[in-house]
């Protein structure tokens, strides 16, 4: 990778050359952490050894590569776009960057961003009355009354609601046990389940909550299970160490206490290959199994450039840019009114719906992707079941 290539991606990433000068161009600003000022010194030399590229740069760089591949596709179509890719870890603060004159009239934000950046971008989008597509952060960062803010990576509450509805459809008469441990995040998860139990229009589920701490044993789990039928177990925490311990212990007693265990979206990063006899299900708003023709082509193009396979960040950069750039081109100045529109599916089946935190006030707080994939892991094989 040379200095010119990396510097270029922080300026105007794409302007369609095939569009006549008098045709209106739609402007998009895309924010991703590239850390250019950290990986190059003042002379423009790379700070690291050739084969020692810093890992903290990779997520943002792969997101950018997905963005660029989507822009290449749009350019071939002659799309009237002007796109600015911004290094959100550059010398300028995000506030300073947003004040740049060339970003003053952009019509859409797309970002791979942390909590603070997401909040700032959401506020700026509301002020400018333009949509902000948060492509990676699964959090509403306390935003309310902002009909321009779109969360693609579904929040924890959306996962709880999706799991609850899945159980209502498939396990309405089963005994359901939530194994959890002390912690603020765990308390929040429990509150989400209880809130949905109290507000669901369908029959509420019979859920038992059991605090087993962090150093539990198979015997402690067995005391809350039934050997005469299949048990439905929910992991009531995002803690991955807890998840590995829980699934390992449940696997060891699965022959006596048959279990279907439901995990959280963080389980997508875990390896369950050694738990061949345990049925595991977890939710995820994204599922890239690299088996479709499009995904295979993208992997081949990516690998031909960097000699490795892409992570999910590459696909998120690609499909968020392609889908919402097409929406902007189609809806023009009325994107905000068309965010829930179906169509323009690239890979993920997004179901973007309005979120009203306070149902009594009927205030639209933001939009969120409500579509979840239910992924089953059994015998080391992953499949979508719902």
Coordinates of C-alpha atoms in Angstrom, one line a residue:
X1 CA 0.0 0.0 0.0
X2 CA 1.5 3.4 -0.9
X3 CA 1.1 6.8 0.5
X4 CA -0.7 8.2 -2.6
X5 CA -3.4 5.5 -2.5
X6 CA -4.1 6.0 1.2
X7 CA -4.2 9.8 1.0
X8 CA -6.5 9.7 -1.9
X9 CA -9.2 7.8 -0.1
X10 CA -9.6 10.6 2.4
X11 CA -10.7 13.1 -0.2
X12 CA -13.2 12.7 -2.9
X13 CA -13.5 9.0 -3.4
X14 CA -15.8 9.0 -6.4
X15 CA -17.3 11.3 -9.0
X16 CA -18.9 9.7 -12.0
X17 CA -17.0 10.8 -15.0
X18 CA -19.7 9.6 -17.4
X19 CA -22.3 12.1 -16.1
X20 CA -22.7 15.3 -18.0
X21 CA -21.6 18.5 -16.2
X22 CA -25.1 19.9 -16.2
X23 CA -26.7 16.9 -14.5
X24 CA -27.3 17.2 -10.8
X25 CA -25.0 15.2 -8.6
X26 CA -26.0 13.8 -5.3
X27 CA -23.4 14.0 -2.5
X28 CA -22.7 11.4 0.2
X29 CA -20.2 11.6 3.0
X30 CA -18.9 8.3 4.3
X31 CA -17.0 8.1 7.6
X32 CA -14.7 5.3 8.6
X33 CA -11.6 5.0 10.9
X34 CA -8.5 4.7 8.7
X35 CA -5.9 6.1 11.2
X36 CA -3.9 7.6 8.3
X37 CA -2.1 10.1 10.6
X38 CA -1.1 7.2 12.9
X39 CA 0.3 4.8 10.3
X40 CA 2.3 7.4 8.3
X41 CA 4.9 9.9 9.7
X42 CA 5.2 13.6 8.8
X43 CA 7.3 12.7 5.8
X44 CA 4.6 10.3 4.5
X45 CA 6.6 7.2 5.3
X46 CA 4.9 4.1 6.6
X47 CA 5.6 3.7 10.3
X48 CA 5.4 -0.1 10.4
X49 CA 7.3 -3.0 8.8
X50 CA 5.9 -4.3 5.6
X51 CA 4.4 -7.4 7.1
X52 CA 3.4 -5.9 10.4
X53 CA 0.3 -3.9 9.4
X54 CA -1.5 -2.7 12.6
X55 CA -4.6 -4.7 13.2
X56 CA -6.6 -1.8 14.6
X57 CA -6.6 -0.3 11.1
X58 CA -8.1 -3.3 9.4
X59 CA -11.8 -2.9 10.2
X60 CA -11.9 0.6 8.8
X61 CA -9.8 -0.2 5.9
X62 CA -12.0 -3.2 5.0
X63 CA -15.1 -1.1 5.4
X64 CA -13.6 1.4 3.0
X65 CA -12.7 -1.3 0.5
X66 CA -16.3 -2.4 0.5
X67 CA -17.4 1.2 0.0
X68 CA -15.0 1.6 -2.9
X69 CA -16.1 -1.6 -4.6
X70 CA -19.8 -0.4 -4.4
X71 CA -18.7 3.0 -5.9
X72 CA -17.0 1.2 -8.7
X73 CA -20.2 -0.6 -9.5
X74 CA -22.2 2.7 -9.3
X75 CA -19.7 4.4 -11.6
X76 CA -20.2 1.7 -14.2
X77 CA -23.9 2.6 -14.2
X78 CA -23.1 6.3 -14.7
X79 CA -24.6 7.2 -11.3
X80 CA -24.6 11.0 -10.7
X81 CA -22.8 10.8 -7.4
X82 CA -20.1 12.7 -5.6
X83 CA -18.8 10.8 -2.6
X84 CA -16.5 12.0 0.2
X85 CA -14.7 9.3 2.3
X86 CA -13.6 10.8 5.6
X87 CA -11.0 9.3 7.9
X88 CA -12.7 9.7 11.3
X89 CA -9.4 9.2 13.1
X90 CA -7.6 12.0 11.3
X91 CA -6.0 15.1 12.8
X92 CA -9.2 17.1 12.7
X93 CA -12.0 16.3 15.2
X94 CA -15.3 15.1 13.8
X95 CA -16.9 18.5 14.6
X96 CA -14.2 20.3 12.6
X97 CA -14.6 17.8 9.8
X98 CA -18.4 18.4 9.6
X99 CA -17.7 22.1 9.3
X100 CA -15.7 21.7 6.2
X101 CA -17.3 23.7 3.3
X102 CA -17.1 20.8 0.9
X103 CA -19.3 18.7 3.3
X104 CA -21.8 21.5 3.8
X105 CA -24.3 20.3 1.2
X106 CA -24.0 16.6 1.3
X107 CA -27.3 14.8 1.3
X108 CA -26.5 11.6 3.2
X109 CA -24.1 10.3 5.9
X110 CA -23.0 6.7 6.1
X111 CA -20.6 5.7 8.9
X112 CA -18.7 3.0 10.6
X113 CA -18.5 4.8 13.9
X114 CA -18.2 4.5 17.7
X115 CA -20.7 5.8 20.2
X116 CA -19.5 9.4 20.4
X117 CA -19.1 9.7 16.6
X118 CA -22.6 8.2 16.1
X119 CA -24.2 10.7 18.4
X120 CA -22.4 13.7 16.7
X121 CA -23.4 12.5 13.3
X122 CA -27.0 11.9 14.3
X123 CA -27.2 15.4 15.7
X124 CA -25.7 16.9 12.5
X125 CA -28.0 14.8 10.3
X126 CA -31.0 16.1 12.3
X127 CA -29.9 19.7 11.9
X128 CA -29.3 19.3 8.2
X129 CA -32.4 17.2 7.7
X130 CA -30.5 14.5 5.9
X131 CA -30.4 10.7 6.6
X132 CA -27.6 9.2 8.6
X133 CA -27.0 5.5 8.0
X134 CA -25.2 4.0 11.0
X135 CA -23.8 0.8 9.4
X136 CA -22.1 -0.9 12.3
X137 CA -22.9 0.3 15.8
X138 CA -25.7 -1.7 17.6
X139 CA -26.8 1.2 19.8
X140 CA -29.1 4.2 19.7
X141 CA -26.6 6.2 21.8
X142 CA -29.5 7.9 23.6
X143 CA -30.8 9.5 20.4
X144 CA -34.5 10.5 20.4
X145 CA -36.9 12.5 18.2
X146 CA -34.6 12.1 15.2
X147 CA -36.4 10.7 12.1
X148 CA -33.1 11.0 10.1
X149 CA -31.1 8.4 12.1
X150 CA -31.0 4.8 10.8
X151 CA -29.5 1.9 12.7
X152 CA -28.6 -1.1 10.5
X153 CA -26.9 -3.2 13.2
X154 CA -30.0 -3.9 15.3
X155 CA -30.0 -2.9 19.0
X156 CA -30.1 -5.3 21.9
X157 CA -33.8 -4.5 22.5
X158 CA -34.6 -5.5 18.9
X159 CA -32.8 -8.8 19.4
X160 CA -34.8 -9.5 22.6
X161 CA -38.1 -8.7 20.8
X162 CA -37.1 -10.9 17.9
X163 CA -36.2 -13.8 20.2
X164 CA -39.4 -13.4 22.1
X165 CA -41.5 -13.6 19.0
X166 CA -39.6 -16.6 17.8
X167 CA -40.4 -18.3 21.1
X168 CA -44.1 -17.3 20.9
X169 CA -44.2 -19.0 17.5
X170 CA -42.1 -22.1 18.3
X171 CA -42.0 -22.6 22.0
X172 CA -45.2 -21.0 23.5
X173 CA -45.9 -24.0 25.8
X174 CA -42.3 -24.8 26.7
X175 CA -40.5 -23.9 29.9
X176 CA -37.9 -21.3 29.2
X177 CA -35.0 -20.7 31.5
X178 CA -32.7 -17.6 31.3
X179 CA -29.3 -18.2 32.8
X180 CA -27.6 -15.0 33.7
X181 CA -25.1 -13.4 36.0
X182 CA -24.8 -10.1 37.9
X183 CA -24.1 -7.0 35.8
X184 CA -25.7 -3.8 34.5
X185 CA -25.9 -5.2 30.9
X186 CA -27.5 -8.4 32.2
X187 CA -30.0 -6.3 34.1
X188 CA -30.8 -4.4 31.0
X189 CA -31.4 -7.6 29.0
X190 CA -33.7 -8.9 31.7
X191 CA -35.6 -5.6 31.7
X192 CA -36.1 -5.9 27.9
X193 CA -37.6 -9.4 28.2
X194 CA -39.9 -8.3 31.1
X195 CA -41.0 -5.2 29.2
X196 CA -41.9 -7.2 26.1
X197 CA -43.7 -9.8 28.3
X198 CA -45.8 -7.0 29.7
X199 CA -46.6 -5.3 26.3
X200 CA -46.9 -8.2 23.9
X201 CA -50.3 -8.5 22.1
X202 CA -50.0 -12.3 22.1
X203 CA -49.9 -14.7 25.0
X204 CA -46.9 -14.0 27.2
X205 CA -44.2 -16.7 27.7
X206 CA -43.4 -18.6 30.9
X207 CA -39.8 -17.5 31.5
X208 CA -37.7 -18.3 34.6
X209 CA -34.7 -16.1 35.4
X210 CA -31.8 -17.8 37.2
X211 CA -28.7 -15.9 38.4
X212 CA -25.9 -18.5 38.3
X213 CA -22.9 -16.2 38.5
X214 CA -19.8 -16.8 36.5
X215 CA -18.3 -19.9 38.1
X216 CA -21.3 -22.3 37.7
X217 CA -21.1 -26.0 37.3
X218 CA -23.1 -28.5 35.2
X219 CA -24.8 -29.6 38.4
X220 CA -26.0 -26.1 39.0
X221 CA -27.5 -25.9 35.5
X222 CA -29.1 -29.4 35.8
X223 CA -31.0 -28.3 39.0
X224 CA -33.1 -26.0 36.8
X225 CA -33.6 -28.3 33.8
X226 CA -36.1 -31.1 33.1
X227 CA -34.8 -34.6 32.1
X228 CA -38.2 -35.6 30.6
X229 CA -38.4 -33.1 27.8
X230 CA -36.4 -30.6 25.8
X231 CA -35.3 -27.5 27.7
X232 CA -35.2 -24.1 26.2
X233 CA -32.3 -22.1 27.6
X234 CA -31.4 -18.4 27.0
X235 CA -28.0 -17.0 27.7
X236 CA -28.9 -13.7 29.5
X237 CA -25.6 -11.9 28.9
X238 CA -23.4 -10.8 26.1
X239 CA -20.3 -12.0 27.9
X240 CA -18.5 -14.4 25.6
X241 CA -16.6 -16.2 28.3
X242 CA -19.9 -17.0 30.0
X243 CA -21.3 -18.2 26.7
X244 CA -18.4 -20.6 26.2
X245 CA -18.7 -22.0 29.7
X246 CA -22.5 -22.3 29.5
X247 CA -22.5 -24.1 26.1
X248 CA -19.7 -26.4 27.2
X249 CA -21.5 -27.4 30.4
X250 CA -24.8 -27.8 28.7
X251 CA -23.2 -30.0 26.1
X252 CA -21.8 -32.3 28.8
X253 CA -25.3 -32.9 30.3
X254 CA -27.2 -32.7 27.0
X255 CA -27.9 -36.5 26.8
X256 CA -29.7 -36.4 30.2
X257 CA -31.2 -32.9 29.9
X258 CA -31.9 -32.2 26.2
X259 CA -31.4 -28.5 25.5
X260 CA -32.0 -26.0 22.8
X261 CA -29.8 -23.0 23.8
X262 CA -30.4 -19.5 22.5
X263 CA -27.5 -17.0 22.4
X264 CA -27.0 -13.4 21.8
X265 CA -25.6 -11.7 18.6
X266 CA -22.1 -11.7 20.0
X267 CA -22.1 -15.5 19.5
X268 CA -21.4 -15.0 15.8
X269 CA -17.8 -14.6 16.8
X270 CA -17.6 -17.9 18.8
X271 CA -16.5 -21.3 17.7
X272 CA -18.8 -24.1 18.7
X273 CA -17.3 -26.9 16.5
X274 CA -16.4 -29.1 19.5
X275 CA -20.0 -29.1 20.8
X276 CA -21.3 -31.5 18.2
X277 CA -24.3 -32.7 20.2
X278 CA -25.7 -29.3 21.3
X279 CA -28.3 -27.3 19.3
X280 CA -27.3 -23.7 19.4
X281 CA -29.2 -20.8 18.0
X282 CA -28.3 -17.1 17.9
X283 CA -29.6 -14.0 16.2
X284 CA -27.7 -11.7 13.9
X285 CA -28.9 -8.8 11.6
X286 CA -26.2 -9.8 9.1
X287 CA -25.3 -13.2 7.6
X288 CA -22.5 -13.4 5.1
X289 CA -21.9 -17.1 4.3
X290 CA -20.1 -16.4 1.0
X291 CA -22.2 -18.9 -0.9
X292 CA -24.2 -16.6 -3.3
X293 CA -22.8 -15.6 -6.7
X294 CA -22.5 -12.0 -5.6
X295 CA -20.6 -12.8 -2.4
X296 CA -18.3 -15.1 -4.2
X297 CA -17.5 -12.5 -6.8
X298 CA -16.8 -9.9 -4.1
X299 CA -14.5 -12.3 -2.2
X300 CA -12.6 -13.0 -5.4
X301 CA -12.1 -9.3 -6.2
X302 CA -11.1 -8.5 -2.7
X303 CA -8.7 -11.5 -2.4
X304 CA -7.1 -10.6 -5.7
X305 CA -6.1 -7.2 -4.2
X306 CA -5.0 -8.1 -0.6
X307 CA -4.4 -11.9 -0.8
X308 CA -6.8 -12.7 2.0
X309 CA -10.5 -13.2 2.5
X310 CA -12.6 -10.2 3.7
X311 CA -14.3 -9.8 7.1
X312 CA -17.9 -8.8 7.6
X313 CA -16.8 -5.1 7.6
X314 CA -16.1 -5.3 3.9
X315 CA -19.6 -6.6 3.1
X316 CA -21.2 -4.0 5.4
X317 CA -19.3 -1.2 3.6
X318 CA -20.3 -2.6 0.3
X319 CA -24.0 -3.1 0.8
X320 CA -24.7 -0.1 3.0
X321 CA -23.1 2.2 0.3
X322 CA -24.8 0.5 -2.7
X323 CA -28.3 0.1 -1.2
X324 CA -28.6 3.7 0.2
X325 CA -26.8 5.4 -2.7
X326 CA -29.4 3.8 -4.9
X327 CA -32.2 5.0 -2.6
X328 CA -30.8 8.5 -2.7
X329 CA -30.7 8.5 -6.5
X330 CA -34.3 7.2 -6.7
X331 CA -35.9 9.2 -3.9
X332 CA -33.7 12.3 -4.3
X333 CA -34.7 15.0 -1.7
X334 CA -37.3 12.7 -0.1
X335 CA -35.1 9.9 1.2
X336 CA -36.3 10.3 4.8
X337 CA -39.8 9.5 3.8
X338 CA -38.7 6.4 1.9
X339 CA -36.4 4.7 4.5
X340 CA -38.8 1.9 5.2
X341 CA -39.2 1.1 1.5
X342 CA -38.5 -2.5 0.5
X343 CA -36.3 -3.3 -2.4
X344 CA -32.7 -2.6 -3.5
X345 CA -31.6 -5.6 -1.5
X346 CA -27.9 -6.3 -2.0
X347 CA -27.2 -9.1 0.4
X348 CA -29.0 -8.5 3.7
X349 CA -32.8 -8.5 3.9
X350 CA -33.1 -5.2 5.8
X351 CA -36.5 -4.4 7.4
X352 CA -36.2 -0.8 8.4
X353 CA -39.0 0.3 10.8
X354 CA -39.7 3.4 12.9
X355 CA -38.9 3.2 16.6
X356 CA -41.0 4.9 19.2
X357 CA -39.4 4.7 22.6
X358 CA -42.5 6.2 24.3
X359 CA -45.6 4.7 22.8
X360 CA -47.8 7.2 24.5
X361 CA -46.2 10.3 22.9
X362 CA -46.1 8.7 19.4
X363 CA -42.8 10.5 18.7
X364 CA -40.6 8.9 16.1
X365 CA -37.2 8.6 17.7
X366 CA -35.2 6.8 14.9
X367 CA -35.3 4.0 12.3
X368 CA -33.9 0.6 12.9
X369 CA -33.4 -2.6 11.0
X370 CA -35.7 -5.1 12.6
X371 CA -34.9 -8.1 10.4
X372 CA -32.9 -10.8 12.3
X373 CA -31.4 -14.0 11.0
X374 CA -31.8 -17.0 13.3
X375 CA -28.7 -19.0 12.8
X376 CA -28.5 -22.6 14.0
X377 CA -25.2 -24.3 14.8
X378 CA -25.2 -28.0 15.1
X379 CA -22.4 -30.5 14.4
X380 CA -20.2 -27.6 13.5
X381 CA -22.5 -26.5 10.6
X382 CA -24.3 -23.2 10.4
X383 CA -27.7 -22.7 8.8
X384 CA -30.4 -20.1 8.7
X385 CA -33.5 -21.5 10.2
X386 CA -35.7 -18.4 10.4

